[in-house]
Amino acid sequence: MASLAKAEWKDREVGVENSALLPDLNEAEAVLLELASLFGGRIQSSPSESEQPTGDPSTQTPDAHTSSLEAKYRALLEQIPAVVFMVYLDRGISEAYVSPQIEEALGFSREEWLEDPIRWYEHIHPDDKQRWSLEAAGMFLSGKPLRSSYRVIARDGHVIWFHCDAKMMRRPDGQPWFIHGVAFDISDLKHTEEALHQERNVVSAILDTVGALVVVLDPDGRITRFNRACELTTGYSLEEVRGKRIWDFFLVPEEVERFKSIFSQLSADLLPEDYQSYWVTRHGTKRLIAWSSTMLPGNNGTPNYIIATGIDITEREQLEKALLNISSREQRRIGQDLHDGLGQHLTGIAFMAKVHEAKLAEKRLAEANDAAKIVRLVNEAIYKTRELARGLLPVVSDTHGLMSALLLWAAEVEDIFGISCRFECEPAVLIYDDAMATHLYHIAQESVNNALKHGRARKILIRLSAENDRGTLSISDDGAGIEERRENSQGMGLHIMNYRAAMIGGTLEVAPGPLHGTTVTCIFPLKPGT
């Protein structure tokens, strides 16, 4: 049978396409062939039942007592829902053991399974034979336990996944003695893993094909997932950023603290409003990203992951800024045309009409009254033209223009609404950019209007200050709190104020006042682009 076993092993040689594996496979086959020969050459008949030891173990011979213990051990093993096996390498088939579960799992009886020492190898899935040969030979050569998973083909052809734990025991002289192990049917687990793997592949494909940026962070802010859109936008691959904290890698320095605050809110399951931040790419350019985030909680409610999705709005923001700048320039041009063109023209007409009125009055003609009426109407037209021009061009084009415009606006609010409205600016804050000054004026104007309309304020303070190249415009009132104002307000004014603040590189915050009321604060760079 030894020669037959060797022939069968040779007939079932494992094909190897990778020449780098040939030495290992040859060595593995040599070891397994030797063991097959060893096992097959020691066939002996099984003892009959009458020869089995019976009675009290204490009165039995040592061999009989050992046989009794083995019988009890086998009875215990056969209750385990797994295939348990044991093979003595220096004995024959009669001393081999496999639990009855082999028939339920693979459709072979224990006798059928044990009659061929290489049946196990024959039924290993072809795709797993090379790996099994190498790992089994490694166990025989090194004595290390074999722990691995394989596919085995059952009698009816269906495939079963087994997780095998096997160990080879040696005699004191180092010769192989016996192998024992257990094989668990993990087919259901493997099918579940495959389904999850397929689902993960689908999710990964979706994440990598969507145009939105998707970043997954762990509770410490480290990047665990980074989709294809993120790679294209930043120029970094997932391998380069995995495990790095997002604020140490992408964010501009001045936004780090704000992002950490937002991240803390997310970790506490306090979802903030959507926010924007700049990302710095591999090439040093800045991209403006509009983010929306959520927390994925774990079993105990603590955050497992923070999932952030973003849209690159850099081009849109640049286009909107260009459109707003064009609109502002046209508005200023129309205001200047009204003031310097139509206004001056009407002033000339009023002067000529006044001269004509005087001449008619000298001659005591009745038409002098009509001329006086014309003068009055033209002066009214001049006043309305100037009002229109000032609405279109509220800030005069000089460094003191914003201060002058805010001072005039506060005085008009006091006069029209009969409340206290003061403007404070000490020392002077010089604004060199006309567009920035105009945006700040409209932020103050909208804040005051909100305080009057929604807050029903009786006292309003407009304050302009500067420190370390940063300017601050604040509008405080004693009206209703911010929550009531939000309920009554449609929110468009606040949105526009935020947009204007962003246009000049600043930030806007609306918060409750120190005692009551509301404070609107806009912090902006004194020089555009800083």
XYZ file of C-alpha atoms in Angstrom:
530
model
C 0.000 0.000 0.000
C 2.978 2.275 0.523
C 3.809 2.108 -3.181
C 0.143 2.670 -4.031
C 0.017 5.706 -1.744
C 3.117 7.117 -3.380
C 1.624 6.554 -6.810
C -1.597 8.237 -5.804
C 0.289 11.221 -4.464
C 2.234 11.465 -7.696
C -0.968 11.194 -9.752
C -2.395 14.104 -7.794
C 0.587 16.419 -7.940
C -0.218 20.082 -7.506
C 0.346 22.191 -10.606
C 2.476 25.259 -9.972
C 2.605 28.213 -12.301
C 4.755 30.381 -10.094
C 8.293 29.053 -10.243
C 9.169 30.886 -6.998
C 6.993 28.388 -5.093
C 8.548 25.228 -6.613
C 11.159 24.526 -3.892
C 8.572 24.836 -1.109
C 6.034 22.652 -2.912
C 8.589 19.988 -3.706
C 9.656 19.867 -0.098
C 6.022 19.805 1.023
C 5.219 16.896 -1.323
C 8.240 14.962 -0.122
C 7.161 15.302 3.499
C 3.546 14.378 2.772
C 4.552 11.396 0.603
C 6.752 10.066 3.378
C 3.938 10.391 5.901
C 1.438 8.751 3.546
C 3.898 5.850 3.110
C 4.469 5.637 6.838
C 0.768 5.543 7.614
C -0.193 3.244 4.715
C 2.561 0.729 5.539
C 1.266 -0.028 9.006
C -2.175 -1.428 8.290
C -3.388 -3.803 10.932
C -6.743 -5.331 11.671
C -9.032 -3.782 14.222
C -9.475 -5.742 17.424
C -12.847 -7.398 17.774
C -15.347 -6.285 20.343
C -14.642 -9.386 22.391
C -11.032 -8.320 22.623
C -11.914 -4.836 23.906
C -11.130 -4.354 27.616
C -14.109 -4.313 29.945
C -14.769 -4.096 33.660
C -13.318 -1.955 36.361
C -10.387 0.085 35.071
C -8.539 -0.534 38.325
C -8.537 -4.302 37.676
C -7.544 -3.972 34.042
C -4.101 -4.083 32.574
C -2.515 -0.700 31.691
C -3.364 -1.231 28.013
C -6.970 -2.102 28.841
C -7.313 0.904 31.134
C -5.903 3.184 28.451
C -8.327 1.759 25.886
C -11.242 2.469 28.249
C -10.162 6.062 28.694
C -9.856 6.468 24.945
C -13.401 5.120 24.497
C -14.764 7.672 26.963
C -12.729 10.390 25.293
C -14.139 9.450 21.903
C -17.699 9.466 23.262
C -17.103 12.996 24.517
C -15.592 14.142 21.225
C -18.522 12.837 19.232
C -20.799 15.324 21.004
C -18.820 18.276 19.624
C -20.490 19.893 16.561
C -17.302 19.678 14.526
C -15.150 17.101 12.757
C -12.565 15.843 15.244
C -9.716 13.706 13.967
C -6.640 11.939 15.306
C -4.030 9.951 13.394
C -1.104 7.999 14.862
C 1.707 8.281 12.362
C 3.471 5.140 13.615
C 0.407 2.900 13.527
C -2.182 1.790 10.980
C -5.686 2.765 9.996
C -7.128 0.864 12.933
C -5.645 3.501 15.216
C -6.911 6.485 13.177
C -9.992 8.336 14.337
C -12.501 10.749 12.794
C -15.743 11.777 14.461
C -19.153 10.852 12.976
C -19.734 14.466 11.919
C -17.620 13.719 8.819
C -20.584 11.910 7.279
C -23.001 14.745 7.986
C -20.566 17.317 6.643
C -19.132 15.579 3.547
C -21.319 12.533 2.939
C -18.577 9.951 3.611
C -18.769 7.376 6.388
C -15.898 7.174 8.833
C -14.776 3.894 7.291
C -14.793 5.354 3.804
C -12.907 8.415 4.908
C -10.194 6.468 6.734
C -9.629 3.763 4.150
C -7.736 6.169 1.899
C -4.947 8.167 3.625
C -5.019 10.853 0.946
C -8.780 11.276 0.564
C -8.632 14.557 2.461
C -6.135 15.985 -0.009
C -8.169 14.671 -2.932
C -11.248 16.584 -1.814
C -9.564 19.890 -1.038
C -10.728 22.532 -3.472
C -8.260 22.895 -6.378
C -7.720 26.579 -5.632
C -6.640 25.748 -2.046
C -4.408 22.704 -2.658
C -1.155 24.586 -3.074
C -1.708 26.548 0.117
C -2.729 23.413 2.030
C 0.364 21.535 0.868
C 2.670 24.330 2.014
C 0.974 24.876 5.364
C 0.679 21.152 6.155
C 4.335 20.574 5.283
C 5.245 23.542 7.455
C 3.462 21.893 10.373
C 5.333 18.603 9.840
C 8.705 20.284 9.462
C 8.485 22.905 12.199
C 5.960 21.405 14.579
C 3.969 24.626 14.649
C 0.180 24.238 14.801
C -1.758 24.546 11.578
C -4.560 27.076 11.778
C -6.168 27.903 8.492
C -9.384 27.757 6.457
C -9.948 25.622 3.367
C -12.683 24.665 0.985
C -13.495 20.955 0.780
C -15.644 19.318 -1.885
C -18.316 17.003 -0.448
C -19.426 13.732 -2.026
C -22.355 15.394 -3.799
C -20.085 18.146 -5.198
C -21.062 21.090 -3.024
C -18.299 23.097 -1.343
C -17.882 23.428 2.421
C -15.559 25.844 4.204
C -13.669 24.333 7.143
C -11.567 26.129 9.699
C -8.944 23.607 10.740
C -6.856 23.618 13.927
C -4.352 20.786 13.877
C -1.191 19.969 15.766
C 1.482 17.309 15.291
C 2.975 15.678 18.373
C 6.498 14.180 18.326
C 8.105 11.450 20.346
C 11.045 12.244 22.629
C 13.401 11.265 19.831
C 11.830 13.861 17.553
C 9.999 11.423 15.296
C 6.376 12.243 14.363
C 3.970 10.509 16.722
C 0.388 11.568 15.988
C -1.734 14.430 14.650
C -4.913 15.623 16.275
C -7.189 18.471 15.351
C -10.684 19.808 14.840
C -12.395 21.214 11.759
C -15.371 23.574 12.116
C -17.854 24.134 9.325
C -17.701 27.902 8.716
C -19.577 27.943 5.417
C -22.332 30.236 6.743
C -19.727 32.624 8.098
C -17.885 32.646 4.761
C -21.109 33.247 2.834
C -21.882 36.151 5.158
C -18.360 37.501 4.717
C -18.706 37.233 0.947
C -22.042 39.053 1.022
C -20.542 41.773 3.209
C -17.518 41.953 0.930
C -19.752 42.391 -2.106
C -21.785 45.015 -0.276
C -18.595 46.803 0.718
C -17.432 46.723 -2.884
C -20.716 48.274 -4.000
C -20.454 50.977 -1.332
C -16.827 51.606 -2.271
C -17.758 51.887 -5.934
C -20.487 54.377 -5.078
C -18.154 56.434 -2.892
C -15.483 56.489 -5.587
C -17.849 57.481 -8.397
C -19.829 60.245 -6.698
C -18.614 63.762 -7.306
C -18.868 64.741 -3.640
C -15.911 64.522 -1.279
C -16.395 61.838 1.398
C -14.078 61.635 4.414
C -14.486 59.194 7.297
C -12.769 60.127 10.578
C -12.265 58.134 13.758
C -13.097 59.682 17.175
C -9.609 61.254 17.308
C -10.024 62.993 13.959
C -7.791 60.578 12.040
C -8.645 59.810 8.431
C -9.819 56.225 7.863
C -11.508 56.629 4.476
C -10.817 59.073 1.681
C -12.742 58.646 -1.558
C -11.628 59.202 -5.135
C -13.064 62.740 -5.285
C -10.895 63.695 -2.304
C -7.819 62.279 -4.027
C -8.537 64.239 -7.220
C -9.214 67.464 -5.322
C -6.221 67.361 -2.975
C -3.680 65.425 -5.011
C -3.093 62.983 -2.107
C -3.887 59.257 -2.109
C -5.629 57.418 0.716
C -2.367 55.647 1.605
C -0.679 59.031 2.136
C -3.323 60.456 4.471
C -4.624 57.360 6.278
C -4.163 57.659 10.030
C -3.356 61.389 9.948
C -5.486 63.963 11.743
C -7.381 66.002 9.218
C -6.553 69.358 10.839
C -2.830 68.580 10.715
C -2.896 67.842 7.010
C -5.392 69.920 5.021
C -6.810 72.853 6.947
C -5.351 76.348 6.769
C -3.937 77.347 10.192
C -6.520 80.012 10.963
C -9.378 77.498 10.612
C -7.967 74.712 12.789
C -9.520 75.808 16.087
C -12.924 76.415 14.515
C -12.842 72.957 12.908
C -11.859 71.317 16.208
C -14.831 73.004 17.855
C -17.145 71.694 15.138
C -15.599 68.222 15.473
C -16.227 68.261 19.234
C -19.873 69.091 18.625
C -20.163 66.204 16.181
C -18.513 63.801 18.626
C -21.070 64.849 21.247
C -23.868 64.230 18.715
C -24.638 67.961 18.603
C -24.918 68.408 14.871
C -23.827 71.910 13.829
C -25.122 73.755 10.831
C -23.411 73.198 7.509
C -20.051 74.914 7.392
C -17.284 75.810 4.969
C -13.532 75.454 5.216
C -10.489 75.768 2.998
C -8.419 72.717 2.091
C -4.801 73.076 1.071
C -3.849 70.781 -1.818
C -0.535 69.073 -2.495
C 0.411 72.003 -4.746
C -0.357 74.631 -2.097
C -3.582 75.949 -3.632
C -6.651 76.482 -1.474
C -10.006 74.920 -2.274
C -13.195 76.089 -0.571
C -15.317 73.123 0.562
C -18.923 73.235 1.771
C -19.314 70.453 4.372
C -22.165 68.485 5.874
C -21.339 65.965 8.618
C -22.900 63.299 10.773
C -21.834 60.875 13.497
C -21.963 57.084 13.232
C -22.471 55.896 16.834
C -21.151 52.669 18.320
C -22.986 50.186 20.520
C -22.555 52.262 23.677
C -23.549 55.531 22.013
C -20.022 56.890 21.692
C -18.959 57.899 18.193
C -17.347 55.230 16.059
C -16.817 57.433 13.038
C -17.528 60.941 11.804
C -18.664 60.987 8.177
C -18.200 64.295 6.339
C -19.405 64.955 2.809
C -18.269 68.056 0.973
C -18.710 69.906 -2.290
C -15.862 71.869 -3.832
C -17.392 75.318 -4.328
C -14.198 77.171 -5.204
C -15.187 77.937 -8.793
C -18.772 78.720 -7.797
C -17.554 81.055 -5.079
C -15.195 82.776 -7.478
C -17.985 83.174 -10.030
C -20.404 84.525 -7.424
C -17.752 86.912 -6.189
C -17.078 88.090 -9.729
C -20.811 88.619 -10.324
C -21.204 90.483 -7.053
C -18.188 92.642 -7.854
C -19.645 93.407 -11.276
C -22.962 94.234 -9.655
C -21.246 96.463 -7.108
C -19.258 98.240 -9.804
C -22.395 98.833 -11.869
C -24.235 100.035 -8.792
C -21.453 102.455 -8.002
C -21.347 103.629 -11.617
C -25.089 104.268 -11.653
C -24.864 106.061 -8.321
C -22.047 108.248 -9.584
C -23.934 108.961 -12.814
C -27.004 109.962 -10.844
C -24.981 112.161 -8.509
C -22.514 113.682 -10.946
C -24.547 113.471 -14.182
C -28.258 113.802 -13.656
C -27.860 115.610 -10.347
C -25.589 118.282 -11.839
C -27.845 118.595 -14.876
C -30.889 119.145 -12.701
C -28.951 121.664 -10.624
C -28.227 123.647 -13.798
C -31.891 123.558 -14.763
C -32.889 124.726 -11.273
C -30.411 127.618 -11.483
C -31.747 128.712 -14.903
C -35.334 128.420 -13.684
C -34.491 130.531 -10.641
C -33.000 133.264 -12.893
C -36.063 133.150 -15.087
C -38.285 133.425 -12.023
C -36.387 136.521 -10.882
C -36.745 138.194 -14.265
C -40.486 137.558 -14.358
C -40.845 138.833 -10.803
C -39.054 142.103 -11.726
C -41.609 142.674 -14.479
C -44.403 141.793 -12.062
C -45.740 139.194 -14.433
C -48.157 136.504 -13.288
C -45.928 133.828 -14.864
C -43.416 134.424 -12.064
C -45.464 132.087 -9.815
C -45.291 129.316 -12.404
C -41.540 129.761 -12.660
C -41.254 129.496 -8.863
C -43.206 126.230 -8.958
C -40.829 124.861 -11.602
C -37.859 125.778 -9.401
C -39.433 123.950 -6.445
C -40.149 120.806 -8.472
C -36.646 120.709 -9.916
C -35.146 121.053 -6.424
C -37.310 118.132 -5.259
C -36.041 116.092 -8.209
C -32.476 116.980 -7.243
C -33.115 115.817 -3.653
C -34.606 112.503 -4.808
C -31.730 111.976 -7.215
C -29.223 112.478 -4.419
C -31.146 110.047 -2.208
C -31.068 107.453 -4.963
C -27.366 108.066 -5.541
C -26.613 107.729 -1.834
C -28.549 104.435 -1.692
C -26.545 103.087 -4.590
C -23.290 104.619 -3.379
C -23.555 104.777 0.431
C -19.786 104.859 1.076
C -17.753 107.719 -0.294
C -14.599 106.606 -2.092
C -12.004 107.494 0.535
C -10.477 105.791 3.567
C -12.898 107.571 5.921
C -15.908 106.715 3.767
C -17.207 103.808 5.883
C -17.024 105.798 9.119
C -18.838 108.747 7.538
C -21.535 106.512 6.054
C -22.170 104.649 9.335
C -22.290 107.910 11.289
C -24.870 109.322 8.863
C -26.872 106.077 8.906
C -27.048 106.072 12.726
C -28.259 109.676 12.739
C -30.989 108.882 10.185
C -32.193 105.882 12.208
C -32.478 108.050 15.326
C -34.337 110.745 13.421
C -36.758 108.442 11.604
C -37.532 105.842 14.297
C -37.092 107.957 17.426
C -34.721 105.552 19.166
C -31.123 105.726 20.389
C -28.700 104.680 17.643
C -25.029 105.574 18.117
C -21.890 104.952 16.110
C -18.520 104.575 17.879
C -15.102 104.352 16.258
C -12.064 105.363 18.283
C -9.436 105.470 16.983
C -10.285 105.813 13.310
C -10.383 102.647 11.182
C -9.246 103.299 7.639
C -10.677 101.033 4.924
C -8.712 101.204 1.693
C -10.952 98.905 -0.356
C -14.223 100.458 -1.546
C -15.899 97.067 -2.124
C -15.025 95.945 1.411
C -16.341 99.191 2.878
C -19.605 98.780 0.938
C -20.088 95.180 2.163
C -19.466 96.227 5.766
C -21.926 99.095 5.443
C -24.645 96.764 4.139
C -23.946 94.270 6.963
C -24.443 97.063 9.501
C -27.526 98.288 7.654
C -29.127 94.823 7.582
C -28.295 94.246 11.278
C -29.916 97.533 12.286
C -32.999 96.780 10.171
C -33.322 93.348 11.820
C -32.971 94.897 15.284
C -35.781 97.344 14.468
C -38.105 94.970 12.622
C -37.670 91.665 14.460
C -36.026 92.666 17.740
C -38.104 95.816 18.445
C -34.945 97.414 19.829
C -34.894 100.827 21.550
C -31.109 101.158 21.765
C -28.612 100.245 19.064
C -24.831 100.610 19.157
C -22.672 100.348 16.029
C -18.989 99.938 16.847
C -15.995 99.762 14.455
C -12.512 98.854 15.735
C -9.220 97.374 14.543
C -6.322 95.395 16.014
C -3.381 93.538 14.444
C -4.537 93.866 10.847
C -7.999 92.600 11.760
C -11.067 94.802 11.880
C -14.237 94.233 13.914
C -17.690 95.590 13.153
C -20.277 94.907 15.845
C -23.942 95.886 16.091
C -25.566 95.421 19.513
C -29.201 96.019 20.459
C -31.455 95.680 23.501
C -34.314 94.018 21.631
C -35.704 90.498 21.648
C -33.251 87.622 21.901
C -31.796 85.789 18.967
C -34.173 82.821 19.247
C -37.268 84.992 18.921
C -35.661 86.882 16.070
C -34.948 83.620 14.262
C -38.551 82.535 14.663
C -39.823 85.796 13.210
C -37.159 86.211 10.545
C -37.148 84.403 7.222
C -33.357 84.121 7.409
C -32.534 85.615 4.008
C -30.992 88.719 5.555
C -28.723 86.621 7.771
C -27.730 84.495 4.784
C -26.820 87.596 2.779
C -24.794 89.002 5.680
C -22.869 85.754 5.962
C -22.237 85.822 2.246
C -20.991 89.411 2.339
C -18.671 88.564 5.239
C -17.266 85.632 3.288
C -16.784 87.826 0.225
C -14.337 90.042 2.122
C -12.573 87.096 3.769
C -14.269 87.619 7.108
C -16.534 85.694 9.469
C -19.925 86.597 10.884
C -21.306 85.602 14.271
C -24.783 86.270 15.625
C -25.051 85.709 19.376
C -27.044 86.826 22.411
C -25.934 90.119 23.937
C -24.127 90.334 27.308
C -27.368 91.059 29.188
C -30.126 90.752 26.619
C -30.753 91.528 22.995
C -28.486 90.419 20.132
C -24.947 91.171 18.975
C -23.849 90.758 15.369
C -20.049 90.639 14.955
C -18.113 90.650 11.707
C -14.342 90.124 11.898
C -12.528 90.968 8.669
C -8.996 91.541 7.343
C -8.115 95.189 6.976
C -6.303 94.324 3.751
C -8.169 92.224 1.193
C -6.782 88.729 0.722
C -5.075 88.486 4.153
